[in-house]
C-alpha cells in the first residue's frame, strides 16, 4: 500500500512538472510577454494538455522512473531521466505532427530541458532530503554532490561499550585507516564514565541516547563492543540501534574471543538471533559423552535442518558409528560430504529409506543394531498437512510407531523423539499427529527397557521453510513481507540450541518424559518481520511493505508448550524442564493398536479414507484436538 501511494504521488508531481515546464518554455520563448502569438500557441497547448501529459507519463513509466528506489539514485537513474526526457519530447512532437499542430521549435527544446531538470530535481531532491534526515547526513550529502571523494569514503562510527573491548576497537580503527572508518562518539551505561574519553573519544551518553547521538554526530555505523554482555542487554542495545538508519556490527561473545585479540576482523553483522534476548542453552558435555561415545547412533530425518545439525553435533562426541537416514538423497548427500570432511576418522553412513516402511526399518535395525535413536523424520508444515492429512498420519504416526516398536524389539538404549509445541491443544493436523506420536511413545515407555523421551520446542530460526528465510527471500524480491496476523506470536530458538536440548534430553531421560526448553518470551511475528527488514538495511513500510494475509488453515495466534494438566518440574539443567504427560487411556491404546498395526493393510486403509474421515479419527484419538476448520 505504501509503495503504490508513493507511485501515485510521483505521478501527481510529474503531472505538475510536465505542465509547469511547458508554461516556463512559453514564457522563455516569448520573453515573458503575453502577446497574441503567445496566446495563440498557448491555446494549442491547452487543447492538447491531457494527451501530451499522458504521452510523457507513459514514456516515463516505460523508462522505469516509478520503479526505482530514489533514495539510492545515482548515475544510472540520472541517465534514465535524461533519456526519458528526450524520448517523451520526441513522442509529443510525433503526436502534434500527426494532428498537424505545431509549436515553435524552441518550445520543444525548452520543454525537454525543463522536464529533465524538474522531474530529475524532484527525485534527487527526495534523496537529498532523506539523507539530511538520517545519521551521516553531511557525509551522504558530500557523496551526492561529488565533493571531496576522500571525505565521502570515511564511515563515521559510534562504539557502544567503553570497556577494554571498546578501547581496543577504537585503537584498531585508528591504526588501520585503510578500513575507511573514524570513531566519532562512544556510549556506555556506566554513569561514572559519562563525559569522559576512551582512547581519545568522548563517552557522550548511555545506550538510550543512541538515536539522538547518531543523528547529532552524523554516525554511519554502530559497533557493539560488549563481548561480556548477556543476550538481554544486547537485545536492548540492538533495539535502540534499530531506531537509526546506521549499519550495525557486533563483537562475538567473550567465549568466542578467549585468547584472541579484539580487532575489526572479529566484527560480524548483527543477526536476528541477537534479538531473542535469551541466553543460549549450555549442555553437560560429560553426561552427553557418557551415552554417545563409542555407541552406534541412528538419526532419522538426517538431511533436515534438525537432523543434519544432530549429526554434526553428535559427531563431536566420537560415536562408534553414525547413521543418517532420510528419504531425500540430495540434502543427506551434502551432509555426508561435510561430515566426512570434518570428521575423517568417524564411521559415517547414509541410508536412503522411509520410516513409513516397517520392513525397511527392520532391515536397518538388523544391519546396524543402533544403541541410540534420534527420531527427527516428520512432516512439519502446518498448512500443507491440513490439505494432506493422510500423509501426515502415515508419516508422523505410522512412521513413528514403526521406529518406537523396533527400538523396543531390538533393545535400543535411548530413543529421543522430536516433538513440537503444536502438539499442545492442537488446532491442526500436524500438531494432532505429533500428539498421537507422543502418546504412543508414552505407552511404550511404560513396559519397555528402552528409555523413551520426547522434546517439545517451538520454531527454529533458519530451518527449512521457517519464517526467517521466507522473510529474507521476500525482501530480496522487493517485498512485500507477509505476516498472517498482526498479533500472532511464536517461540523461537536457534538450530544449535534445539539440537543441544535434544541431545541433553537423551542423557537426562529415564523413560516417558517430555522435555521442554525455557524459550523465554514469545516473539511477535510483526516485530520479527520489522527487525529482519531493518537488519537487511531497509525501513519497514517505507522501503519494504508488510502485508497481513490472514491466518492459514490450522494456524494458532499463539503456541503453548505444556498442557494445563501436565504440570512442570525443574531438572538439573536450568534451561530444561520436564512435563508429566497424562498417559493415554486404555481405550485409546486399544484403538491405536487395532488401527495402527503398521501393516500394509493398515496404511492402505488410511489411504482409502477421505480427508474428513482422517480428521474425525484424529479427534477421537486426541480429545483436545480443536479443529480450526470447524
Coordinates of C-alpha atoms in Angstrom, one line a residue:
X1 CA 0.0 0.0 0.0
X2 CA 2.8 2.4 0.9
X3 CA 4.6 1.6 -2.4
X4 CA 1.5 2.4 -4.5
X5 CA 0.9 5.6 -2.6
X6 CA 4.5 6.7 -3.5
X7 CA 3.9 5.9 -7.1
X8 CA 0.6 7.9 -7.1
X9 CA 2.4 10.8 -5.5
X10 CA 5.1 10.7 -8.1
X11 CA 2.5 10.6 -10.9
X12 CA 0.8 13.7 -9.5
X13 CA 4.1 15.6 -9.0
X14 CA 5.2 14.7 -12.6
X15 CA 1.9 16.0 -14.0
X16 CA 2.7 19.3 -12.3
X17 CA 6.3 19.3 -13.5
X18 CA 5.4 18.5 -17.2
X19 CA 2.9 21.3 -17.4
X20 CA 5.0 23.8 -15.5
X21 CA 7.8 23.0 -17.9
X22 CA 5.6 23.9 -20.8
X23 CA 4.4 27.2 -19.2
X24 CA 8.0 28.2 -18.5
X25 CA 9.0 27.3 -22.0
X26 CA 6.3 29.5 -23.5
X27 CA 7.4 32.4 -21.2
X28 CA 11.0 32.0 -22.1
X29 CA 10.2 31.8 -25.9
X30 CA 8.1 34.9 -25.8
X31 CA 10.4 36.7 -23.3
X32 CA 7.8 36.8 -20.6
X33 CA 5.5 38.9 -22.8
X34 CA 1.8 37.8 -23.1
X35 CA 1.5 38.7 -26.8
X36 CA -1.1 37.5 -29.3
X37 CA 1.4 34.9 -30.6
X38 CA 1.9 33.6 -27.0
X39 CA -1.9 33.3 -26.5
X40 CA -2.4 31.6 -29.9
X41 CA 0.3 28.9 -29.3
X42 CA -0.7 28.5 -25.7
X43 CA -4.3 27.8 -26.8
X44 CA -3.0 24.9 -28.9
X45 CA -1.2 23.6 -25.8
X46 CA -4.2 24.0 -23.6
X47 CA -6.3 22.0 -26.1
X48 CA -3.8 19.1 -26.1
X49 CA -2.7 19.3 -22.5
X50 CA -4.3 15.9 -21.5
X51 CA -2.8 13.9 -24.4
X52 CA 0.7 15.5 -24.1
X53 CA 0.8 14.9 -20.4
X54 CA -0.4 11.3 -20.8
X55 CA 2.2 10.6 -23.5
X56 CA 5.0 11.8 -21.4
X57 CA 3.8 9.9 -18.3
X58 CA 3.7 6.7 -20.4
X59 CA 7.3 7.2 -21.6
X60 CA 8.4 7.9 -18.0
X61 CA 6.7 4.7 -16.9
X62 CA 8.3 2.7 -19.7
X63 CA 11.8 4.0 -18.6
X64 CA 11.1 2.8 -15.0
X65 CA 11.0 6.2 -13.4
X66 CA 8.3 4.9 -11.0
X67 CA 10.1 1.6 -10.1
X68 CA 13.5 2.9 -8.9
X69 CA 14.3 3.3 -5.2
X70 CA 15.2 7.0 -5.4
X71 CA 17.0 7.1 -2.0
X72 CA 19.8 5.3 -3.9
X73 CA 19.6 7.5 -7.0
X74 CA 22.9 7.8 -8.8
X75 CA 24.4 8.0 -12.3
X76 CA 22.2 5.2 -13.8
X77 CA 19.0 6.9 -12.6
X78 CA 20.2 10.3 -13.9
X79 CA 20.8 8.7 -17.4
X80 CA 17.3 7.3 -17.3
X81 CA 15.8 10.7 -16.6
X82 CA 17.7 12.3 -19.5
X83 CA 16.8 9.6 -22.0
X84 CA 13.2 9.6 -20.8
X85 CA 13.0 13.4 -21.2
X86 CA 14.3 13.3 -24.8
X87 CA 12.0 10.4 -25.8
X88 CA 9.0 11.9 -24.1
X89 CA 9.6 15.2 -26.1
X90 CA 10.0 13.2 -29.3
X91 CA 6.8 11.3 -28.6
X92 CA 4.9 14.6 -28.0
X93 CA 6.3 16.0 -31.3
X94 CA 5.1 12.9 -33.2
X95 CA 1.6 13.4 -31.8
X96 CA 1.5 17.1 -32.7
X97 CA 2.8 16.4 -36.2
X98 CA 0.2 13.6 -36.6
X99 CA -2.6 16.0 -35.7
X100 CA -1.0 18.8 -37.8
X101 CA -0.4 21.1 -34.9
X102 CA 2.9 22.9 -34.3
X103 CA 4.8 24.8 -31.6
X104 CA 7.9 26.9 -32.2
X105 CA 11.0 24.6 -32.2
X106 CA 12.4 26.4 -29.2
X107 CA 9.4 25.3 -27.2
X108 CA 10.4 21.7 -27.8
X109 CA 14.0 22.4 -26.7
X110 CA 13.0 24.4 -23.6
X111 CA 10.3 21.9 -22.5
X112 CA 12.7 18.9 -22.9
X113 CA 15.4 20.7 -20.7
X114 CA 12.8 21.7 -18.2
X115 CA 11.3 18.2 -18.0
X116 CA 14.8 16.8 -17.2
X117 CA 15.5 19.5 -14.6
X118 CA 12.2 19.4 -12.8
X119 CA 11.5 15.6 -13.0
X120 CA 15.1 14.8 -12.1
X121 CA 15.2 17.6 -9.4
X122 CA 12.2 16.1 -7.6
X123 CA 13.8 12.7 -7.4
X124 CA 17.2 13.7 -6.5
X125 CA 15.8 16.3 -4.1
X126 CA 13.9 13.4 -2.4
X127 CA 17.2 11.6 -1.9
X128 CA 18.9 14.7 -0.5
X129 CA 16.1 15.3 2.0
X130 CA 16.2 11.6 3.1
X131 CA 20.0 11.9 3.5
X132 CA 19.6 15.0 5.6
X133 CA 17.2 13.3 7.9
X134 CA 19.3 10.2 8.6
X135 CA 22.5 9.8 10.5
X136 CA 25.6 10.6 8.5
X137 CA 23.8 13.4 6.6
X138 CA 26.9 15.5 6.0
X139 CA 28.8 12.6 4.6
X140 CA 25.9 11.5 2.4
X141 CA 25.4 15.0 1.0
X142 CA 29.1 15.2 0.1
X143 CA 28.8 11.9 -1.7
X144 CA 25.7 13.0 -3.6
X145 CA 27.2 16.4 -4.7
X146 CA 30.6 14.7 -5.6
X147 CA 32.6 16.9 -3.4
X148 CA 35.7 15.5 -1.7
X149 CA 35.8 11.9 -2.7
X150 CA 38.2 11.1 0.2
X151 CA 35.8 12.5 2.8
X152 CA 32.8 10.6 1.4
X153 CA 34.6 7.3 1.9
X154 CA 35.1 7.8 5.6
X155 CA 32.4 6.0 7.7
X156 CA 31.6 7.8 10.9
X157 CA 31.4 5.2 13.7
X158 CA 29.8 5.0 17.2
X159 CA 31.2 2.5 19.6
X160 CA 28.8 1.1 22.2
X161 CA 30.7 -0.1 25.2
X162 CA 33.6 1.9 26.8
X163 CA 35.4 -1.0 28.3
X164 CA 38.6 -2.9 27.2
X165 CA 36.9 -4.2 24.1
X166 CA 35.7 -0.8 23.1
X167 CA 39.1 0.8 23.6
X168 CA 40.7 -2.0 21.6
X169 CA 38.3 -1.4 18.7
X170 CA 38.9 2.4 18.7
X171 CA 42.6 1.9 18.6
X172 CA 42.5 -0.7 15.9
X173 CA 40.3 1.5 13.7
X174 CA 42.7 4.4 14.3
X175 CA 45.7 2.2 13.4
X176 CA 44.1 1.0 10.2
X177 CA 42.9 4.0 8.1
X178 CA 42.6 1.7 5.1
X179 CA 39.3 0.5 6.5
X180 CA 37.8 3.9 6.0
X181 CA 36.4 4.3 9.5
X182 CA 36.5 7.1 12.1
X183 CA 35.1 6.7 15.6
X184 CA 33.3 10.0 16.5
X185 CA 31.5 9.1 19.7
X186 CA 31.1 6.3 22.3
X187 CA 28.3 5.3 24.7
X188 CA 28.3 3.4 27.9
X189 CA 25.7 2.7 30.6
X190 CA 28.1 3.3 33.4
X191 CA 27.2 6.8 34.7
X192 CA 30.8 7.2 36.1
X193 CA 32.1 7.2 32.5
X194 CA 29.8 9.9 31.2
X195 CA 31.6 12.8 29.5
X196 CA 34.9 11.1 29.9
X197 CA 37.0 9.9 27.0
X198 CA 38.1 6.5 25.9
X199 CA 41.1 6.3 23.6
X200 CA 40.5 10.0 22.8
X201 CA 36.8 9.6 22.0
X202 CA 34.1 11.2 24.2
X203 CA 31.6 9.0 26.0
X204 CA 28.5 11.1 25.4
X205 CA 25.7 9.0 26.9
X206 CA 24.1 5.7 27.6
X207 CA 22.5 3.3 25.2
X208 CA 19.2 5.1 25.5
X209 CA 20.8 8.1 23.8
X210 CA 22.0 6.1 20.7
X211 CA 19.4 7.6 18.3
X212 CA 20.0 11.2 19.4
X213 CA 23.8 10.9 19.3
X214 CA 23.8 9.1 16.0
X215 CA 21.9 12.0 14.4
X216 CA 24.0 14.6 16.2
X217 CA 27.3 13.2 15.2
X218 CA 26.3 12.0 11.7
X219 CA 27.0 8.4 12.5
X220 CA 27.0 5.9 9.6
X221 CA 27.9 2.7 11.5
X222 CA 27.4 1.4 15.1
X223 CA 29.8 -1.1 16.6
X224 CA 28.6 -3.0 19.7
X225 CA 31.7 -3.8 21.6
X226 CA 30.5 -5.5 24.8
X227 CA 31.5 -9.2 24.4
X228 CA 30.7 -9.9 28.1
X229 CA 27.1 -8.6 27.9
X230 CA 24.2 -11.1 28.2
X231 CA 21.6 -11.6 25.5
X232 CA 19.1 -9.4 27.2
X233 CA 21.4 -6.4 27.2
X234 CA 22.4 -7.0 23.6
X235 CA 18.7 -7.1 22.6
X236 CA 18.0 -3.8 24.3
X237 CA 21.0 -2.2 22.6
X238 CA 20.1 -3.6 19.1
X239 CA 16.6 -2.4 19.5
X240 CA 17.9 1.2 20.1
X241 CA 20.3 0.9 17.2
X242 CA 17.3 -0.2 15.0
X243 CA 15.8 3.3 15.6
X244 CA 18.6 4.7 13.4
X245 CA 19.5 4.1 9.8
X246 CA 23.1 3.1 10.7
X247 CA 24.8 -0.1 9.8
X248 CA 25.4 -2.4 12.7
X249 CA 28.4 -4.6 13.6
X250 CA 28.9 -6.6 16.8
X251 CA 31.8 -8.3 18.5
X252 CA 31.3 -12.0 19.3
X253 CA 30.7 -13.1 22.8
X254 CA 33.5 -13.5 25.3
X255 CA 33.6 -17.3 24.8
X256 CA 34.4 -16.8 21.2
X257 CA 37.1 -14.2 21.9
X258 CA 39.1 -16.2 24.5
X259 CA 42.8 -16.0 23.7
X260 CA 42.0 -13.9 20.6
X261 CA 42.8 -10.2 20.1
X262 CA 39.9 -7.8 19.7
X263 CA 40.1 -6.3 16.3
X264 CA 38.0 -5.1 13.3
X265 CA 38.4 -8.5 11.7
X266 CA 36.4 -10.1 14.6
X267 CA 33.4 -7.9 14.0
X268 CA 30.3 -9.6 12.5
X269 CA 26.9 -8.4 11.3
X270 CA 24.1 -8.2 13.9
X271 CA 21.8 -11.1 13.2
X272 CA 18.2 -11.9 14.2
X273 CA 19.5 -14.3 16.9
X274 CA 20.8 -11.2 18.8
X275 CA 17.2 -10.0 19.2
X276 CA 15.9 -13.1 21.0
X277 CA 17.1 -11.7 24.4
X278 CA 17.7 -15.2 25.7
X279 CA 21.0 -16.9 26.7
X280 CA 21.9 -20.0 24.6
X281 CA 21.4 -23.4 26.1
X282 CA 24.6 -24.9 27.7
X283 CA 24.8 -28.6 27.8
X284 CA 26.5 -31.0 30.2
X285 CA 29.3 -32.4 28.0
X286 CA 30.2 -35.1 30.4
X287 CA 26.7 -36.5 30.5
X288 CA 26.4 -36.4 26.8
X289 CA 29.7 -38.1 26.2
X290 CA 28.7 -40.9 28.5
X291 CA 25.8 -42.1 26.4
X292 CA 27.1 -41.3 22.9
X293 CA 30.8 -42.0 23.0
X294 CA 31.6 -45.4 21.4
X295 CA 27.9 -46.0 20.6
X296 CA 26.1 -46.7 17.3
X297 CA 23.7 -43.7 16.7
X298 CA 20.9 -43.6 14.2
X299 CA 19.3 -40.2 13.2
X300 CA 16.1 -40.3 11.1
X301 CA 15.3 -37.3 9.0
X302 CA 19.1 -36.8 8.9
X303 CA 19.0 -34.5 5.9
X304 CA 16.6 -31.9 7.5
X305 CA 17.5 -28.8 9.5
X306 CA 17.3 -30.5 12.9
X307 CA 18.5 -33.9 11.7
X308 CA 21.6 -32.6 10.0
X309 CA 22.6 -30.5 13.0
X310 CA 22.1 -33.5 15.2
X311 CA 24.6 -35.4 13.1
X312 CA 27.1 -32.5 13.2
X313 CA 27.0 -32.2 17.0
X314 CA 26.8 -36.0 17.7
X315 CA 29.9 -36.4 15.6
X316 CA 31.8 -34.3 18.1
X317 CA 31.3 -37.0 20.8
X318 CA 33.1 -39.8 19.0
X319 CA 30.3 -42.3 18.4
X320 CA 31.4 -45.7 17.1
X321 CA 29.2 -45.2 14.1
X322 CA 26.8 -42.6 13.0
X323 CA 23.9 -43.4 10.5
X324 CA 21.9 -40.6 8.9
X325 CA 18.6 -41.9 7.5
X326 CA 16.5 -39.8 5.1
X327 CA 14.2 -40.4 2.1
X328 CA 15.6 -37.3 0.3
X329 CA 19.1 -38.0 -1.1
X330 CA 20.3 -34.5 -2.1
X331 CA 20.4 -32.9 1.4
X332 CA 21.8 -36.0 3.1
X333 CA 24.4 -36.4 0.3
X334 CA 25.7 -32.9 1.1
X335 CA 25.7 -33.7 4.8
X336 CA 27.8 -36.8 4.1
X337 CA 30.4 -34.9 2.3
X338 CA 30.6 -32.3 5.1
X339 CA 30.8 -34.9 8.0
X340 CA 33.4 -37.0 6.2
X341 CA 35.5 -33.9 5.5
X342 CA 35.2 -32.6 9.1
X343 CA 35.5 -35.9 10.9
X344 CA 37.6 -38.2 8.6
X345 CA 38.0 -40.9 11.3
X346 CA 34.3 -41.2 12.0
X347 CA 32.4 -44.1 10.5
X348 CA 29.5 -42.3 8.9
X349 CA 26.9 -43.9 6.7
X350 CA 23.9 -42.7 4.8
X351 CA 20.7 -44.8 4.5
X352 CA 18.1 -43.7 1.9
X353 CA 14.8 -45.0 3.2
X354 CA 11.4 -44.0 4.6
X355 CA 10.3 -44.6 8.2
X356 CA 6.8 -45.5 6.7
X357 CA 8.1 -48.9 5.7
X358 CA 8.3 -51.2 8.7
X359 CA 10.2 -53.9 6.8
X360 CA 12.8 -51.4 5.5
X361 CA 13.2 -50.1 9.0
X362 CA 13.6 -53.6 10.4
X363 CA 16.4 -54.2 7.8
X364 CA 18.1 -51.0 9.2
X365 CA 17.9 -52.2 12.8
X366 CA 19.1 -55.7 11.9
X367 CA 22.1 -54.3 10.0
X368 CA 23.3 -51.5 12.3
X369 CA 21.9 -52.5 15.7
X370 CA 21.8 -48.9 17.0
X371 CA 22.2 -48.1 20.7
X372 CA 20.7 -44.6 20.4
X373 CA 18.0 -43.4 18.0
X374 CA 17.1 -39.7 17.4
X375 CA 13.8 -39.6 15.5
X376 CA 13.5 -36.3 13.6
X377 CA 11.8 -37.6 10.5
X378 CA 8.3 -36.0 10.2
X379 CA 6.1 -33.8 8.1
X380 CA 6.0 -30.4 9.8
X381 CA 4.4 -27.8 7.6
X382 CA 1.0 -26.9 9.1
X383 CA -0.9 -25.6 6.0
X384 CA 0.4 -28.5 3.8
X385 CA -0.7 -31.1 6.3
X386 CA -4.1 -29.6 6.6
X387 CA -4.6 -30.5 2.9
X388 CA -2.8 -33.8 3.1
X389 CA -3.9 -35.4 6.4
X390 CA -3.5 -39.0 5.2
X391 CA 0.2 -38.5 4.5
X392 CA 0.6 -36.7 7.9
X393 CA -0.9 -39.7 9.7
X394 CA 1.2 -42.2 7.8
X395 CA 4.5 -40.3 8.2
X396 CA 4.1 -38.8 11.7
X397 CA 2.1 -41.6 13.4
X398 CA 2.7 -44.8 11.5
X399 CA 6.4 -43.9 10.8
X400 CA 7.0 -43.0 14.4
X401 CA 5.2 -46.2 15.7
X402 CA 7.5 -48.2 13.4
X403 CA 10.6 -46.7 15.0
X404 CA 9.2 -47.0 18.6
X405 CA 8.3 -50.6 18.2
X406 CA 11.5 -51.6 16.5
X407 CA 13.6 -49.7 19.1
X408 CA 11.9 -51.9 21.8
X409 CA 12.3 -55.1 19.8
X410 CA 16.0 -54.5 19.1
X411 CA 16.8 -53.3 22.7
X412 CA 17.8 -49.7 21.8
X413 CA 19.1 -48.0 24.9
X414 CA 17.9 -44.4 24.3
X415 CA 15.1 -43.2 21.9
X416 CA 14.6 -39.4 21.6
X417 CA 11.7 -38.1 19.5
X418 CA 11.5 -34.6 18.2
X419 CA 8.0 -33.2 19.0
X420 CA 6.6 -29.7 18.8
X421 CA 4.7 -27.0 20.7
X422 CA 1.9 -27.5 18.2
X423 CA 1.1 -30.9 19.9
X424 CA -0.3 -28.9 22.8
X425 CA -4.0 -28.4 22.5
X426 CA -3.6 -28.9 18.7
X427 CA -5.7 -27.0 16.2
X428 CA -4.2 -28.6 13.2
X429 CA -3.5 -32.0 11.7
X430 CA 0.3 -31.7 12.1
X431 CA 0.0 -30.9 15.8
X432 CA -2.6 -33.7 16.4
X433 CA -0.4 -36.3 14.7
X434 CA 2.6 -35.3 16.8
X435 CA 0.5 -35.6 19.9
X436 CA -0.6 -39.1 18.9
X437 CA 3.1 -39.9 18.4
X438 CA 3.8 -38.7 21.9
X439 CA 1.0 -40.9 23.3
X440 CA 2.4 -44.0 21.5
X441 CA 5.9 -43.2 23.0
X442 CA 4.4 -42.8 26.5
X443 CA 2.5 -46.1 26.3
X444 CA 5.6 -48.0 25.0
X445 CA 7.8 -46.4 27.7
X446 CA 5.6 -47.9 30.4
X447 CA 6.7 -51.5 29.6
X448 CA 10.0 -51.3 27.8
X449 CA 13.6 -51.4 28.9
X450 CA 14.3 -48.7 26.3
X451 CA 14.5 -45.1 27.6
X452 CA 12.0 -43.2 25.6
X453 CA 11.6 -39.4 25.7
X454 CA 10.3 -36.6 23.6
X455 CA 11.4 -33.0 23.2
X456 CA 9.0 -30.2 22.6
X457 CA 10.2 -26.9 21.3
X458 CA 8.9 -24.0 19.1
X459 CA 10.0 -22.6 15.8
X460 CA 13.7 -22.9 14.8
X461 CA 15.4 -19.9 13.3
X462 CA 16.8 -20.6 9.8
X463 CA 15.3 -24.1 9.4
X464 CA 13.9 -25.2 6.1
X465 CA 10.6 -23.5 5.4
X466 CA 10.8 -21.4 8.6
X467 CA 9.8 -17.7 8.7
X468 CA 13.2 -16.0 8.6
X469 CA 14.4 -17.5 5.3
X470 CA 10.9 -16.7 3.9
X471 CA 11.2 -13.1 5.0
X472 CA 14.6 -12.7 3.5
X473 CA 13.5 -14.1 0.2
X474 CA 10.6 -11.7 0.1
X475 CA 12.9 -8.8 0.9
X476 CA 15.3 -9.8 -1.9
X477 CA 12.3 -9.7 -4.3
X478 CA 11.5 -6.1 -3.1
X479 CA 8.6 -7.2 -0.8
X480 CA 6.0 -7.2 0.5
X481 CA 6.9 -9.3 3.6
X482 CA 3.8 -11.3 4.5
X483 CA 2.6 -11.8 8.1
X484 CA -0.6 -13.8 8.7
X485 CA -1.9 -11.7 11.7
X486 CA -0.8 -8.5 13.4
X487 CA -0.8 -10.2 16.9
X488 CA 0.5 -13.6 16.1
X489 CA 3.4 -14.8 18.3
X490 CA 5.8 -17.7 18.3
X491 CA 8.5 -19.1 20.5
X492 CA 11.9 -19.2 18.8
X493 CA 15.3 -20.8 19.2
X494 CA 18.4 -21.3 17.1
X495 CA 19.1 -24.7 15.4
X496 CA 22.1 -25.4 17.6
X497 CA 20.1 -24.6 20.7
X498 CA 17.3 -27.0 19.6
X499 CA 19.8 -29.8 18.9
X500 CA 21.7 -29.3 22.2
X501 CA 18.4 -29.7 24.0
X502 CA 17.5 -32.9 22.1
X503 CA 20.9 -34.4 22.9
X504 CA 20.8 -33.3 26.5
X505 CA 17.3 -34.8 26.9
X506 CA 18.7 -38.2 25.8
X507 CA 21.2 -38.0 28.7
X508 CA 18.6 -37.0 31.3
X509 CA 15.8 -39.3 30.3
X510 CA 14.7 -42.2 32.5
X511 CA 11.6 -43.0 30.4
X512 CA 8.4 -41.4 29.2
X513 CA 9.4 -37.7 29.8
X514 CA 8.5 -34.8 27.6
X515 CA 11.3 -32.3 27.9
X516 CA 10.6 -28.6 27.4
X517 CA 13.1 -25.7 26.9
X518 CA 12.8 -22.5 28.7
X519 CA 12.5 -20.5 25.5
X520 CA 12.0 -17.1 27.1
X521 CA 9.1 -14.9 26.0
X522 CA 7.2 -15.5 22.7
X523 CA 8.2 -13.2 19.8
X524 CA 5.6 -11.2 18.0
X525 CA 6.0 -12.1 14.3
X526 CA 5.2 -8.5 13.2
X527 CA 8.2 -7.3 15.3
X528 CA 10.3 -10.1 13.9
X529 CA 9.4 -9.0 10.3
X530 CA 10.3 -5.4 11.0
X531 CA 13.6 -6.4 12.6
X532 CA 14.5 -8.6 9.6
X533 CA 13.7 -5.7 7.3
X534 CA 15.9 -3.3 9.3
X535 CA 18.8 -5.7 9.5
X536 CA 18.6 -6.0 5.8
X537 CA 19.2 -2.3 5.5
X538 CA 15.6 -1.1 4.8
X539 CA 12.9 0.7 6.6
X540 CA 9.6 -1.2 7.3
X541 CA 6.6 0.1 5.3
X542 CA 8.8 2.7 3.6
X543 CA 11.3 0.7 1.5
X544 CA 9.6 -2.8 2.1
X545 CA 5.9 -3.1 2.8
X546 CA 4.5 -5.6 5.3
X547 CA 1.2 -7.3 4.2
X548 CA -1.3 -9.0 6.5
X549 CA -2.5 -12.1 4.8
X550 CA -4.8 -13.8 7.4
X551 CA -4.3 -16.9 9.5
X552 CA -3.6 -20.0 7.4
X553 CA -5.6 -23.3 7.9
X554 CA -4.8 -24.8 11.3
X555 CA -2.7 -21.8 12.5
X556 CA -2.9 -20.5 16.1
X557 CA -2.4 -16.9 17.2
X558 CA -0.1 -18.3 19.9
X559 CA 1.6 -21.6 20.7
X560 CA 1.8 -23.4 24.1
X561 CA 4.5 -25.7 25.3
X562 CA 2.5 -27.6 28.0
X563 CA -1.0 -28.9 28.6
X564 CA -2.6 -27.3 31.7
X565 CA -2.9 -30.6 33.4
X566 CA 0.6 -31.9 32.7
X567 CA 2.4 -29.8 35.3
X568 CA 6.1 -28.9 35.1
X569 CA 9.2 -29.6 37.1
X570 CA 12.7 -28.3 37.0
X571 CA 15.6 -30.5 36.1
X572 CA 19.3 -30.3 36.9
X573 CA 19.6 -28.2 33.8
X574 CA 18.5 -24.6 34.5
X575 CA 17.0 -24.2 31.0
X576 CA 15.3 -27.6 30.7
X577 CA 12.0 -28.6 32.3
X578 CA 10.1 -31.8 32.3
X579 CA 6.4 -32.2 31.9
X580 CA 4.3 -35.0 33.4
X581 CA 2.2 -36.0 30.5
X582 CA -1.1 -37.7 31.0
X583 CA -0.9 -41.4 29.9
X584 CA -3.3 -42.3 27.1
X585 CA -6.4 -44.2 28.2
X586 CA -6.5 -48.0 27.7
X587 CA -9.4 -47.4 25.2
X588 CA -7.2 -45.1 23.1
X589 CA -4.3 -47.5 23.3
X590 CA -6.6 -50.3 22.2
X591 CA -7.8 -48.2 19.3
X592 CA -4.3 -47.3 18.3
X593 CA -3.1 -50.9 18.4
X594 CA -6.0 -52.0 16.3
X595 CA -5.8 -49.4 13.7
X596 CA -2.1 -48.6 13.7
X597 CA -0.6 -52.1 13.4
X598 CA 1.7 -50.6 10.8
X599 CA 1.0 -53.3 8.2
X600 CA 0.5 -52.6 4.6
X601 CA -3.2 -53.2 5.1
X602 CA -3.3 -50.5 7.8
X603 CA -1.6 -48.0 5.5
X604 CA -3.9 -48.9 2.7
X605 CA -6.8 -48.4 5.0
X606 CA -5.7 -44.9 5.8
X607 CA -5.2 -44.1 2.2
X608 CA -8.7 -45.3 1.4
X609 CA -10.2 -42.8 3.9
X610 CA -11.4 -39.4 3.0
X611 CA -9.6 -36.4 4.4
X612 CA -12.6 -35.5 6.6
X613 CA -12.7 -39.1 8.0
X614 CA -9.0 -38.9 8.8
X615 CA -9.5 -35.6 10.8
X616 CA -12.5 -37.1 12.6
X617 CA -10.4 -40.2 13.5
X618 CA -7.7 -37.9 14.9
X619 CA -10.3 -36.1 17.0
X620 CA -11.3 -39.5 18.6
X621 CA -7.7 -40.2 19.5
X622 CA -6.8 -36.7 20.7
X623 CA -9.8 -35.3 22.7
X624 CA -8.3 -31.8 22.9
X625 CA -7.8 -31.5 19.2
X626 CA -9.8 -28.4 18.4
X627 CA -10.1 -28.2 14.7
X628 CA -9.7 -24.7 13.2
X629 CA -11.6 -25.6 10.1
X630 CA -14.8 -26.3 12.1

